[in-house]
Coordinates of C-alpha atoms in Angstrom, one line a residue:
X132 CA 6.0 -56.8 102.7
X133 CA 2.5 -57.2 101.6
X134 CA 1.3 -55.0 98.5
X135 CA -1.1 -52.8 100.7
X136 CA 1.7 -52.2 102.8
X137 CA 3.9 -51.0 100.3
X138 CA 1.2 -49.3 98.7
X139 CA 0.9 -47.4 102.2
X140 CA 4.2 -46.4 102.8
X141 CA 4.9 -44.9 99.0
X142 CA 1.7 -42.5 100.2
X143 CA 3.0 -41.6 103.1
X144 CA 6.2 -41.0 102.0
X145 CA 4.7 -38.7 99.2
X146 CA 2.7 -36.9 101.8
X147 CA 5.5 -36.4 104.0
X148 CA 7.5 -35.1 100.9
X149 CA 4.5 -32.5 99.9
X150 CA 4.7 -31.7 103.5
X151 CA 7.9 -30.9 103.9
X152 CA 8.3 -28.8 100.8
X153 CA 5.3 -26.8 101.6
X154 CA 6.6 -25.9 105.4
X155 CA 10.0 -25.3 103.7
X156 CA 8.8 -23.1 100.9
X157 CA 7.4 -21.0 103.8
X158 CA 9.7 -20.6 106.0
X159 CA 12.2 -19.3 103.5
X160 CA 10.0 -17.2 101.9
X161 CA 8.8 -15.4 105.1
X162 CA 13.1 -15.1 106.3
X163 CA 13.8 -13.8 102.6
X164 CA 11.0 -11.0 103.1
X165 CA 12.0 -10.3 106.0
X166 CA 15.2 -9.8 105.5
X167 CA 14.7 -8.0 102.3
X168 CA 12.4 -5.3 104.6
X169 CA 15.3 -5.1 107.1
X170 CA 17.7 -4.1 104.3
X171 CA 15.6 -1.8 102.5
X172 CA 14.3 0.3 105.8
X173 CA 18.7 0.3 106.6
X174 CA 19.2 1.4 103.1
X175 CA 18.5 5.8 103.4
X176 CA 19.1 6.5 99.6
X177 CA 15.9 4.3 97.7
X178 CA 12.3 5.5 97.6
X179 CA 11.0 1.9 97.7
X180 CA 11.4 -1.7 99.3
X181 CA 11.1 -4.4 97.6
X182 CA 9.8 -7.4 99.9
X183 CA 8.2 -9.4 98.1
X184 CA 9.7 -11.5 94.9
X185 CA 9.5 -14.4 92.8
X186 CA 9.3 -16.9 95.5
X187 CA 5.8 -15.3 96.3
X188 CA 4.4 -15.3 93.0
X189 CA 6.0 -17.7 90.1
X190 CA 8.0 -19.6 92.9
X191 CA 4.0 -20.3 94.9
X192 CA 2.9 -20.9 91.2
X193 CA 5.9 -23.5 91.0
X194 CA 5.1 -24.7 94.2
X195 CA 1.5 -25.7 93.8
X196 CA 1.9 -27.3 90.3
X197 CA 4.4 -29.7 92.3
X198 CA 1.6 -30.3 95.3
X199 CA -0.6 -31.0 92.0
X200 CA 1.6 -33.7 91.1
X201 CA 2.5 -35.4 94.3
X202 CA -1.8 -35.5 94.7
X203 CA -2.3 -36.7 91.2
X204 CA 0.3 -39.6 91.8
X205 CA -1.5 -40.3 95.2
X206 CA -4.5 -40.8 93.5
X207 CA -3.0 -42.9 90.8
X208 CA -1.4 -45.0 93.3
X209 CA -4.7 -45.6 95.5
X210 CA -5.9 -47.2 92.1
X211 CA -3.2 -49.4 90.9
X212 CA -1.4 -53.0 91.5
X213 CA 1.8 -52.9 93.7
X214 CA 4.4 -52.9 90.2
X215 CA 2.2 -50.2 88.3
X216 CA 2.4 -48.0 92.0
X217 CA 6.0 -48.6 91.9
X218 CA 6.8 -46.9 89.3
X219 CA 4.2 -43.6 89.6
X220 CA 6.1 -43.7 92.6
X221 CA 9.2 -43.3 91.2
X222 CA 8.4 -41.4 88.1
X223 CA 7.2 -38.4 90.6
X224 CA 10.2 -38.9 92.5
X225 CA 11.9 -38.0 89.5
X226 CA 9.3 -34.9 88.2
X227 CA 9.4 -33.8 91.9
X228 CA 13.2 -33.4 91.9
X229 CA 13.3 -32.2 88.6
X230 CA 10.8 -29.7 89.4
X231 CA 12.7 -28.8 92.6
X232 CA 15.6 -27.8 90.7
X233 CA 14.2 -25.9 87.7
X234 CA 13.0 -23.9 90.3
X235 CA 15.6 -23.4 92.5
X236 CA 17.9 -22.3 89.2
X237 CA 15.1 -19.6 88.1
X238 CA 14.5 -18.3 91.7
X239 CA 18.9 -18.1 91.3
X240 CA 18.2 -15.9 87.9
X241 CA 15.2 -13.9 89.0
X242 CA 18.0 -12.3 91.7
X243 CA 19.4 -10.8 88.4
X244 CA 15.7 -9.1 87.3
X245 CA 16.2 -6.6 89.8
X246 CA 18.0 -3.4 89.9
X247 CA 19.4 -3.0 93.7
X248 CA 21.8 0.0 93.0

């Protein structure tokens, strides 16, 4: 495989990841909300609703330093030789994962910030 070609596909491949996480970061924010308006119109005894949570504020905040990233690395890699590409390539890989899961655990622990007595 030529050099431009693998050049090409690490780009498309990071697109497709940014991609992906954004339409997923959507979708289960907009079913979360939902559901949580569903329960709290059911629920006769509280005086408010919460809908809206850390997915929509620090987990968006999360979620756009990781689309900062995976664009910083697409830069990088439009500007490099094939080896140096490879590895900004795997390096956000790696941050991108990392990332994912550092905010999967807080958006676990920001279920416990509530009071839903």
């Amino acid at each position: 495989m030529v050099a431009s070609e693998k050049k090409d596909v690490w780009t498309q491949s990071l697109r497709a990841m940014k991609s992906s996480l954004e339409s997923s970061y959507e979708f289960k924010t907009v079913v979360q909300e939902e559901t949580r308006l569903i329960e709290g119109l059911r629920d006769q005894k509280r005086d408010y609703v919460v809908f809206s949570g850390y997915r929509r504020n620090a987990g968006k905040r999360r979620l756009d330093d990781i689309k900062r990233m995976i664009d910083s690395a697409l830069e990088k890699i439009d500007c490099c030789d094939s080896k140096e590409a490879s590895f900004i390539y795997l390096e956000t890989l790696k941050a991108v994962t990392m990332q994912t899961r550092w905010s999967s655990i807080l958006e676990t622990m920001s279920q416990y910030d509530h009071n839903y007595t």
